Short mmCIF file of C-alpha atoms and ligand atoms in Angstrom, two decimals:
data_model
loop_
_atom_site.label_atom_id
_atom_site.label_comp_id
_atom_site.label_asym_id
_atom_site.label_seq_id
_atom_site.Cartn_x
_atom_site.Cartn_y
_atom_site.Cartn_z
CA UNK J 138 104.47 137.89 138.71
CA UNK J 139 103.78 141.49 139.83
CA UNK J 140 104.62 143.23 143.52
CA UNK J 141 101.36 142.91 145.97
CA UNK J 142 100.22 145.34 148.14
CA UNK J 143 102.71 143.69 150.64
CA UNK J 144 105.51 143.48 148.11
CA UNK J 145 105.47 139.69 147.63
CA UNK J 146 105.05 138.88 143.63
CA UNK J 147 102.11 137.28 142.95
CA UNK J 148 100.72 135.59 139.82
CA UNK J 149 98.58 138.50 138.03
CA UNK J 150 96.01 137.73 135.30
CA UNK J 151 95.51 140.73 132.47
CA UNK J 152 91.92 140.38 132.27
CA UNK J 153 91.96 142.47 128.68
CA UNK J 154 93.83 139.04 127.24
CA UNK J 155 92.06 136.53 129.68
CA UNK J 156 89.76 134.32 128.16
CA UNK J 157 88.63 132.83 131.42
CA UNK J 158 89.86 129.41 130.15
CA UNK J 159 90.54 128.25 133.91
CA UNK J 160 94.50 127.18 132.58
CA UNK J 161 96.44 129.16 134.42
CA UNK J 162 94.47 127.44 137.83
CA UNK J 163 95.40 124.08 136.58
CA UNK J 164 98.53 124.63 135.59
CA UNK J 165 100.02 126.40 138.84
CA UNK J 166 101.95 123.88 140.95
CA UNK J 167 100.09 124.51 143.84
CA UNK J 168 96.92 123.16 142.03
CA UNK J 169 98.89 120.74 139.87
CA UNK J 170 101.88 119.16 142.28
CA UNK J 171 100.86 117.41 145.01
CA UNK J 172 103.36 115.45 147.71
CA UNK J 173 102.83 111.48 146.95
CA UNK J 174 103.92 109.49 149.40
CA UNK J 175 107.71 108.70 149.63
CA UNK J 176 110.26 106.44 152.05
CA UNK J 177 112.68 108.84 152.14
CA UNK J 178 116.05 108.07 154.19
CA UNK J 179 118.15 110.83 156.52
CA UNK J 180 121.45 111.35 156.64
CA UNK J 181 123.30 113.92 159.02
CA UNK J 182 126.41 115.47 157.08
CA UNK J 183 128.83 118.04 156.55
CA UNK J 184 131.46 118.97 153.76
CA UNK J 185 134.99 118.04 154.31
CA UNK J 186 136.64 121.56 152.92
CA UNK J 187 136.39 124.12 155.93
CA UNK J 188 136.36 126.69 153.84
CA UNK J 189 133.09 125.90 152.40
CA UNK J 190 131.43 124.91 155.32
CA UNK J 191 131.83 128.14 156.60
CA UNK J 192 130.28 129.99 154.08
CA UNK J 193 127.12 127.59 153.61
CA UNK J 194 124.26 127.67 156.20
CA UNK J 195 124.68 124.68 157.83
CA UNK J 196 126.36 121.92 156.79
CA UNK J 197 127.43 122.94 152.95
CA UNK J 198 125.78 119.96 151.18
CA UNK J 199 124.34 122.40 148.48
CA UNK J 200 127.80 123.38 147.56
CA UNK J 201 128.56 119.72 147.40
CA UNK J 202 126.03 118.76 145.21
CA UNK J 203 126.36 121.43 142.90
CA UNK J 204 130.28 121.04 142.80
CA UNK J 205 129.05 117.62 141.63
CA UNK J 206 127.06 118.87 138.92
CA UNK J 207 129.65 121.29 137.71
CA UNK J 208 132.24 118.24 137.00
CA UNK J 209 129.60 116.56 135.09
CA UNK J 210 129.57 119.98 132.74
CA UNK J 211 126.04 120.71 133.74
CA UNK J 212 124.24 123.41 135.46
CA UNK J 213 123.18 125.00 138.34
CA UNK J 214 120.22 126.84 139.59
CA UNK J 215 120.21 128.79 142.92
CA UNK J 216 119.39 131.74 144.61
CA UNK J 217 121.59 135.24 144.61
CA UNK J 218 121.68 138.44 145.72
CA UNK J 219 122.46 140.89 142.70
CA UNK J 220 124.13 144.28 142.96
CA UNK J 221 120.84 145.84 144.35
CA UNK J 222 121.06 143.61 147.41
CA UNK J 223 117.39 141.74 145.82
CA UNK J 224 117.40 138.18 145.46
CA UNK J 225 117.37 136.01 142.22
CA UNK J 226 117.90 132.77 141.12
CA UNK J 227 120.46 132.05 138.34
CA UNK J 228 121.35 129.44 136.41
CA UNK J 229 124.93 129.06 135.43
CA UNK J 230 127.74 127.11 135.35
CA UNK J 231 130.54 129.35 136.60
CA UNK J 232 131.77 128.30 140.10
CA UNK J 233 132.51 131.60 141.58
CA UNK J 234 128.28 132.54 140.86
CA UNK J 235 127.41 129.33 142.20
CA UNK J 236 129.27 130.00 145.30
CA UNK J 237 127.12 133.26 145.71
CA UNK J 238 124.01 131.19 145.71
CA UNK J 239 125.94 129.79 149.52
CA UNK J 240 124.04 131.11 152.66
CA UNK J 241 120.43 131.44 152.85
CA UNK J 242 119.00 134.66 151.89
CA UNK J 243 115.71 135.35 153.82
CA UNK J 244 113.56 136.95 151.33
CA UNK J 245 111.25 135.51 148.24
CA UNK J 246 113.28 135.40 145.26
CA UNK J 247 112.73 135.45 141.26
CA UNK J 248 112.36 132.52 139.79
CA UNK J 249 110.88 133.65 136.66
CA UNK J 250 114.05 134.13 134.60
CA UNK J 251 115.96 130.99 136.12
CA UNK J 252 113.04 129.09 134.97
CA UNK J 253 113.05 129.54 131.67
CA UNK J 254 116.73 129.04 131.35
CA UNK J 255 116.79 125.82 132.94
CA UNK J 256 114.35 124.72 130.84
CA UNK J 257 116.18 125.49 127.91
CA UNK J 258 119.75 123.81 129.10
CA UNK J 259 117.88 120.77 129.78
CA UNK J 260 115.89 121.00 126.50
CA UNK J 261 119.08 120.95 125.12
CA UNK J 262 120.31 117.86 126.62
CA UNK J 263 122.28 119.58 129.65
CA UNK J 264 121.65 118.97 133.50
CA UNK J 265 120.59 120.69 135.89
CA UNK J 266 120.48 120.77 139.44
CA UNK J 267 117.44 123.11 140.70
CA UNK J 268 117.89 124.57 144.08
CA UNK J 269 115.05 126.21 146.33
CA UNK J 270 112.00 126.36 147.97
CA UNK J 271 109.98 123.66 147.88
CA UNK J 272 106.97 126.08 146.24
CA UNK J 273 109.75 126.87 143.55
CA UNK J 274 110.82 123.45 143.23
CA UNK J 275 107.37 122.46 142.07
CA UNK J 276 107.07 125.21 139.88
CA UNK J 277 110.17 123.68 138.28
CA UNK J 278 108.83 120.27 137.95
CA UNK J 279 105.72 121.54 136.57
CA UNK J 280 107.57 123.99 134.18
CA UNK J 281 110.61 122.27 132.76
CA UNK J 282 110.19 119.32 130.21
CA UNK J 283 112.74 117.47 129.96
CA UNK J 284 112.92 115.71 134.04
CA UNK J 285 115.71 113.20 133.00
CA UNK J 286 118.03 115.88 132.96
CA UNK J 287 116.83 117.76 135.93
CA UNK J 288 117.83 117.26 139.44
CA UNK J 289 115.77 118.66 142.30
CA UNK J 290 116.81 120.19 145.69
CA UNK J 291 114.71 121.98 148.25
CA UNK J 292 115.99 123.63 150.93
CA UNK J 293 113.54 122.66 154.11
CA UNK J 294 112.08 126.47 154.63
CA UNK J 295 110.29 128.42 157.10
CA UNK J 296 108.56 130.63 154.81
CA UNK J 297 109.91 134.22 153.17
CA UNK J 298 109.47 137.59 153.87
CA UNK J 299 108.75 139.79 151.43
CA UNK J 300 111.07 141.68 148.99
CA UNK J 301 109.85 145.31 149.67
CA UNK J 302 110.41 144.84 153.52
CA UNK J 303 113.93 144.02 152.36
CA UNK J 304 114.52 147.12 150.51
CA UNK J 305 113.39 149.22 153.24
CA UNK J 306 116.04 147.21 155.46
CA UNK J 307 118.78 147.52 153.16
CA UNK J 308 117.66 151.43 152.17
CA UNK J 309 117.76 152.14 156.26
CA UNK J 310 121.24 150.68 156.57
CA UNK J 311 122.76 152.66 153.42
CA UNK J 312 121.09 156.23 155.11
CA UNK J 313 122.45 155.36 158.86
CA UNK J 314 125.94 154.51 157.47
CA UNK J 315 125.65 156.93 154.68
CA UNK J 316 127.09 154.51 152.64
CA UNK J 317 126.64 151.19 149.80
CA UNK J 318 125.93 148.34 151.64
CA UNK J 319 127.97 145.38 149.48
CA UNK J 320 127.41 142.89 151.75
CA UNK J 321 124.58 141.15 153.47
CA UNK J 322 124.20 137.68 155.14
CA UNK J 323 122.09 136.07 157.58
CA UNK J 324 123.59 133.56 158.44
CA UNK J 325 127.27 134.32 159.31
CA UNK J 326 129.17 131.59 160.63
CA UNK J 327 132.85 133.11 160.07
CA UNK J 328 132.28 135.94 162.66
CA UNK J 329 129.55 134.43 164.57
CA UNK J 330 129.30 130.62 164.81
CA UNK J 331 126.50 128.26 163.56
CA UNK J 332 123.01 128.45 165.29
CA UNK J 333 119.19 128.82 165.22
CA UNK J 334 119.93 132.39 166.93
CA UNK J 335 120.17 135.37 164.49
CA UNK J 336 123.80 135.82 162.53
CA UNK J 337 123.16 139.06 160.60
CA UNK J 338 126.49 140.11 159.57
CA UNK J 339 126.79 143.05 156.64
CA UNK J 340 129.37 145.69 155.18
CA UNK J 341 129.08 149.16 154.23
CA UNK J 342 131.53 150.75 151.44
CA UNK J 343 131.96 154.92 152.43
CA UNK J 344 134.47 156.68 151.20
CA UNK J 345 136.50 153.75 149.57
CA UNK J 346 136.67 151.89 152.79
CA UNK J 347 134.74 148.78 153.52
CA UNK J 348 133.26 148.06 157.38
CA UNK J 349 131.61 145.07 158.86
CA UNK J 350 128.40 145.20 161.24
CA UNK J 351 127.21 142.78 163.42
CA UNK J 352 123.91 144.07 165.04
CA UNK J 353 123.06 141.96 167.97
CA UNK J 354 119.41 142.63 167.42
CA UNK J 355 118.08 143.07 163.70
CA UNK J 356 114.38 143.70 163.84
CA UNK J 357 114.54 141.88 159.97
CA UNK J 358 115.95 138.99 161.34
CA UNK J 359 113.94 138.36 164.52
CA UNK J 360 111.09 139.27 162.32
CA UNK J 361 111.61 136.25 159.95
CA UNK J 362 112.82 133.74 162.87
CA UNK J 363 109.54 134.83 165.14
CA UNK J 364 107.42 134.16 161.74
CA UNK J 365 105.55 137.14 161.73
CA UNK J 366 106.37 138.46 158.27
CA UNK J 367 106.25 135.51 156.14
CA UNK J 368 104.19 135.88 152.71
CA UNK J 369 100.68 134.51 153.71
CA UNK J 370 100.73 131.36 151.82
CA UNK J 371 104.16 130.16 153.93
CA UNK J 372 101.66 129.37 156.57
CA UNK J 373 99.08 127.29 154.55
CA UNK J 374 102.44 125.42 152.58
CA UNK J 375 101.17 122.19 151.37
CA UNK J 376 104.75 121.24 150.87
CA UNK J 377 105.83 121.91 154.61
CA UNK J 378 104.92 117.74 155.37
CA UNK J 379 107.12 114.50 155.73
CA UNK J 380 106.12 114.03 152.23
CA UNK J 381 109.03 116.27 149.87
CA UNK J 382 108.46 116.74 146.59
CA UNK J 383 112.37 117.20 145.78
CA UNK J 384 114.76 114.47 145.08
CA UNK J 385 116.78 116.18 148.61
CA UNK J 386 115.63 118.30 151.19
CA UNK J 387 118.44 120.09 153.02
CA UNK J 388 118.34 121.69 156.26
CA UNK J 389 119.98 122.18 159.46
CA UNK J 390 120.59 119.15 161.68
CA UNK J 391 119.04 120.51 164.97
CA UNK J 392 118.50 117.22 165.93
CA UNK J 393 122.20 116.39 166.11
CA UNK J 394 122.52 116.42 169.71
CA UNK J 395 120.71 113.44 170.61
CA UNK J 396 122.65 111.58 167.85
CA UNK J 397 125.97 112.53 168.52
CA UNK J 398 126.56 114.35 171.97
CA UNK J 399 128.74 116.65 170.86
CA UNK J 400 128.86 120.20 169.34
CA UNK J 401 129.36 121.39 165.82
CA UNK J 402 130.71 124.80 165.77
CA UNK J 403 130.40 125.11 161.83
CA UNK J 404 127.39 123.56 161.02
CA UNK J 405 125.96 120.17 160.46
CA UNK J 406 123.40 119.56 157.44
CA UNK J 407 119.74 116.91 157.60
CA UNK J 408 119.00 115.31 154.42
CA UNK J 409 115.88 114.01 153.80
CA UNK J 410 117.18 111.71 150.47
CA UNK J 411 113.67 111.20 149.06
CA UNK J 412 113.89 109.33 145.03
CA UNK J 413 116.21 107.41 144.05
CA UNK J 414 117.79 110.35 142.16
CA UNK J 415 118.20 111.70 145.19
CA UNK J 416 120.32 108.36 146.50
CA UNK J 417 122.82 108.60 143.59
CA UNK J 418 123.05 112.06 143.58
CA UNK J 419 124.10 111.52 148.07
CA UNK J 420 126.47 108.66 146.85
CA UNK J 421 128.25 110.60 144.20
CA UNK J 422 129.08 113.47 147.08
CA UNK J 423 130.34 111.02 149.98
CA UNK J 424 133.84 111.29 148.77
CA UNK J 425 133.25 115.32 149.69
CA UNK J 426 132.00 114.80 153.15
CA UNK J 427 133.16 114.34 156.21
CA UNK J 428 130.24 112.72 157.88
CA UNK J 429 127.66 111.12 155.94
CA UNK J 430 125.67 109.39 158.69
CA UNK J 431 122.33 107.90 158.27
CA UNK J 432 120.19 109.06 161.47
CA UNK J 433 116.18 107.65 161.93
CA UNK J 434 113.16 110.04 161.14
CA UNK J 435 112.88 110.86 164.98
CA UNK J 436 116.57 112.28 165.24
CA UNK J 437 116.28 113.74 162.31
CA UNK J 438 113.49 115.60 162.41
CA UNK J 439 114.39 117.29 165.71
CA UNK J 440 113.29 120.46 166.59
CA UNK J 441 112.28 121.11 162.77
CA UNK J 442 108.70 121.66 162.86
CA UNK J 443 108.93 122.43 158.79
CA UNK J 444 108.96 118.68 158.15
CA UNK J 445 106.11 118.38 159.71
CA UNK J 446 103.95 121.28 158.78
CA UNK J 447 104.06 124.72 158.10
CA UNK J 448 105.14 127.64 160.30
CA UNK J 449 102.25 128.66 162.84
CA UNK J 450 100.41 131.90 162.02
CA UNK J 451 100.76 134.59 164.80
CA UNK J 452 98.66 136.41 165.43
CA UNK J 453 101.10 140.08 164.93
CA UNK J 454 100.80 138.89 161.07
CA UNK J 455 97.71 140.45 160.48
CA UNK J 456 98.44 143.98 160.43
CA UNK J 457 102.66 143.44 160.36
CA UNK J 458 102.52 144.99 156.81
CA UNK J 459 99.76 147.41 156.85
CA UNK J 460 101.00 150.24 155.21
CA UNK J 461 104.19 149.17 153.95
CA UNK J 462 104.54 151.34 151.10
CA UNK J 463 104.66 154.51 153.04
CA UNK J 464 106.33 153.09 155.85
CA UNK J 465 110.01 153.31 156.72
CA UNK J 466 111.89 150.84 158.08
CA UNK J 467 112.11 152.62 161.88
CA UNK J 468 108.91 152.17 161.87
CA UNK J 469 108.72 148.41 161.58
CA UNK J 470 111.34 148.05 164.15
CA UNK J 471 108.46 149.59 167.08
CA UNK J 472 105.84 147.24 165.05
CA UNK J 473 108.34 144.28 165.59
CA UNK J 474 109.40 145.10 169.56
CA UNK J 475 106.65 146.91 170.54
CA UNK J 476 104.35 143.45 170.18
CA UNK J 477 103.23 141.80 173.29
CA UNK J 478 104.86 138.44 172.00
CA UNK J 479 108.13 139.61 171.00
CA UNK J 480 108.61 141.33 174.25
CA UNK J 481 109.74 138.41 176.04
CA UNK J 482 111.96 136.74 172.96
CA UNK J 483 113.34 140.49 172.81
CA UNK J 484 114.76 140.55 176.41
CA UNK J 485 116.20 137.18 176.33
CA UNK J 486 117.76 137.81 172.98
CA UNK J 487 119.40 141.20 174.79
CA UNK J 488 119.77 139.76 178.57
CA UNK J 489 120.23 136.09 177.83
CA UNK J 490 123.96 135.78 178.35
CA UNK J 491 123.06 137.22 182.18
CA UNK J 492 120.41 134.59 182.95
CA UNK J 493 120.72 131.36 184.21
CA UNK J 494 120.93 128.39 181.29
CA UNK J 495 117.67 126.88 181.89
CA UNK J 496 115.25 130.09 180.83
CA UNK J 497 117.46 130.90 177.97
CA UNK J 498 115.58 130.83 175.08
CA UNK J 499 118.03 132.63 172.53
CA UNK J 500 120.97 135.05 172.80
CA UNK J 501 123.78 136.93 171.89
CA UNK J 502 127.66 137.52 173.06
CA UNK J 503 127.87 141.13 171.27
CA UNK J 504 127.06 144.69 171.37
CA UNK J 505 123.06 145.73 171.67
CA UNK J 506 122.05 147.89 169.40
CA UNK J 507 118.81 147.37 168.15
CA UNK J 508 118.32 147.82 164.41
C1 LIG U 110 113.86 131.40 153.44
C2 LIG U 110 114.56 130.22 154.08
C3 LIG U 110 113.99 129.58 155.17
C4 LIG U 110 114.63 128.46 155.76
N1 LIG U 110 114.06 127.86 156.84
C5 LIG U 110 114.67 126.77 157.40
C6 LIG U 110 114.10 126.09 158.52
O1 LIG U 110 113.06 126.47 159.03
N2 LIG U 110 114.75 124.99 159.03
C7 LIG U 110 115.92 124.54 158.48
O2 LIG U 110 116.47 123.55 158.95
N3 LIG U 110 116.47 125.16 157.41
C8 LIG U 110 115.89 126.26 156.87
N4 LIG U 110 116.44 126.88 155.78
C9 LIG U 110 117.55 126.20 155.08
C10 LIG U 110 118.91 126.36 155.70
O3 LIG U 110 119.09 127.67 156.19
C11 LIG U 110 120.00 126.07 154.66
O4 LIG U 110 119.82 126.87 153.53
C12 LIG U 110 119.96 124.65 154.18
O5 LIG U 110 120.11 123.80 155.29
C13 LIG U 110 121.07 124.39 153.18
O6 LIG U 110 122.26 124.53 153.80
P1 LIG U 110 123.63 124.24 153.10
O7 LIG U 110 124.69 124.42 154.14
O8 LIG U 110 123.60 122.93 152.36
O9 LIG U 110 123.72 125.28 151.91
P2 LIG U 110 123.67 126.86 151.90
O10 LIG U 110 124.87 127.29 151.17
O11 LIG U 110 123.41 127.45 153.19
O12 LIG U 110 122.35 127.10 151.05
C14 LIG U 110 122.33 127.51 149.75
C15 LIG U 110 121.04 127.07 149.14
O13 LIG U 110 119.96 127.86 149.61
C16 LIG U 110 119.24 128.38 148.50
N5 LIG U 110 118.64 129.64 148.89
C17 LIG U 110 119.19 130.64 149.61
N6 LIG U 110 118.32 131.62 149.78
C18 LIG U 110 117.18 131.26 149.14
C19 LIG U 110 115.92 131.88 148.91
N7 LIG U 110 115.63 133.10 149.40
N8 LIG U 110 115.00 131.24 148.19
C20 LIG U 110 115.26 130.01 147.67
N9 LIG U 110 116.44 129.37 147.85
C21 LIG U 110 117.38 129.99 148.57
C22 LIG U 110 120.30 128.50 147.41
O14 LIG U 110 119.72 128.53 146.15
C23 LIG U 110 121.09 127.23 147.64
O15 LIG U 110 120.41 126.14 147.10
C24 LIG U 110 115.86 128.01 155.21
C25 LIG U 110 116.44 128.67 154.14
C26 LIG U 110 115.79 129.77 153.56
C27 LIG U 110 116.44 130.47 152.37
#
């Protein structure tokens, strides 16, 4: 998997050692896993321990599960950010690294390593519980050998932007605080509640002091939520349908209102429970949730389009990346605001507070500086 001229990795074939055999076509998941049709059933749900639920995404039923998985001595695969603020998944078994695969990371990650270590736990008799993408989760089904062992979890996505666009975000923040930034998250619920709306939250280390940021209007964000950087296959996903090809999908319960008429501050979790796996795995958690609620397909599909099919392509993808590897950062901010379509979602992001609840699309309670 090699860097494209976008920065996404991409499958590359060395054409000195390619003997045009036509195996690596058949044997990549997109060619080789397709969604069969499944019943699945949804349950609306959140983890008892507060604690938790505030630093997962929505309603903490990853760190649930794989709390689950721990006790039975197995392992777990997820997504991380590493020192170098680039994201990875791991596979481990240590609870404090598992708790850094918490909070959604909005960038394509490495699966590569993860992969092959997963396969060898469960090769060995161990489980594992695979976390990710639904694109990664079929590269894990098609990869790892031994399925008895291996328990599947996709988180419902939107698509991913790519890796280089993240380094020149987290390069730009280092040179305007002239400092390390240790911390990043998108989805801050401690400082900034749960919600669809942008939660950027990160800290900069200078001069042996740590700070926290929260920008009210991070061009990387808005970027990803407005769909106009995801890598190009996020918009053709075959995966993005009713039909999952995990034993859980887990995503956020936008739908809740019309189930329960009331709010949820910290985050409230769909599942789509999809094998029967999947049903023992959701029975073997109850006793570490607080609501574990099964809602129908309508409610619990809500407002998430991703079950239904992927994101829509706009038309500010075409040229969003063009000339990314010479361009800095600032310079995707004007390509991001200066668009005739993000205008609008720009000034209501800024001005929403002041307008009147019914043309409030999306907004923010803190300072305005755009970044
Ligand atoms: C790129 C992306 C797009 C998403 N789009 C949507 C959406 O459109 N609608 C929706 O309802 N939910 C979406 N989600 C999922 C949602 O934000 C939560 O991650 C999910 O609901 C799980 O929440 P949680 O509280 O159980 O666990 P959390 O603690 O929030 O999630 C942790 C899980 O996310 C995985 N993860 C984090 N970042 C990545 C990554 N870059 N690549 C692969 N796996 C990752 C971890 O491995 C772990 O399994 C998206 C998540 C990501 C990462």
């Amino acid at each position: 998997m090699k860097p494209d001229e976008e920065g996404f990795l991409f499958p590359v074939i060395d054409n000195d050692q390619c003997i045009d055999c036509g195996t690596c076509y058949k044997q990549c998941p997109c060619n080789s896993v397709k969604p069969e049709p499944v019943e699945p059933i949804y349950y609306a749900s959140a983890i008892k321990d507060k604690e938790s639920l505030l630093e997962s995404s929505s309603g903490g039923t990853f760190i649930a599960l794989a709390q689950w998985m721990l006790y039975q001595g197995g392992y777990v695969c997820g997504c991380v950010m590493n020192e170098y603020m680039k994201a990875v998944h791991i596979c481990t078994n240590d609870i404090e690294l598992v708790r850094k695969m918490q909070g959604s990371k909005y960038v394509q990650s490495t699966i590569t390593e993860c992969l092959n270590e997963a396969n060898t736990k469960t090769s060995k008799g161990n489980l594992v519980l695979f976390t990710g993408t639904a694109c990664q989760i079929a590269a894990a089904k098609k990869y790892i050998k031994n399925t008895d062992k291996l328990y599947l979890v996709d988180i419902l996505c939107h698509g991913v932007p790519s890796p280089l666009y993240l380094k020149k975000y987290v390069s730009f923040l280092e040179e305007k605080h002239k400092g390390k930034l240790t911390k990043l998250e998108f989805r801050n619920k401690k400082q900034l509640g749960w919600g669809s709306e942008h939660r950027t939250y990160y800290e900069i280390e200078k001069n042996g002091k740590v700070k926290g940021f929260r920008p009210s209007l991070p061009a990387y964000f808005c970027s990803f939520f407005w769909g106009i950087n995801l890598r190009i296959s996020c918009y053709n996903c075959m995966f993005a349908c009713e039909n999952r090809i995990s034993d859980i999908t887990i995503g956020d319960f936008w739908g809740y209102w019309t189930y329960f008429h009331k709010k949820f501050p910290e985050g409230i979790s769909i599942n789509s429970v999809n094998t029967e796996k999947g049903k023992y795995m959701i029975e073997k958690i109850n006793n570490q949730l607080e609501y574990c609620i099964p809602v129908s397909k309508d409610q619990a599909k809500g407002t998430n389009t991703n079950f239904f099919h992927p994101t829509k392509i706009p038309a500010t993808r075409k040229n969003f990346y063009k000339g990314i590897e010479k361009m800095k950062y600032r310079d995707f901010i004007w390509r991001v605001y200066l668009d005739k379509s993000s205008r609008m979602k720009m000034l209501t992001s800024l001005y929403g507070r002041y307008m009147p609840k019914f043309i409030k699309g999306f907004r923010t309670n803190h300072k305005k500086d755009v970044e």
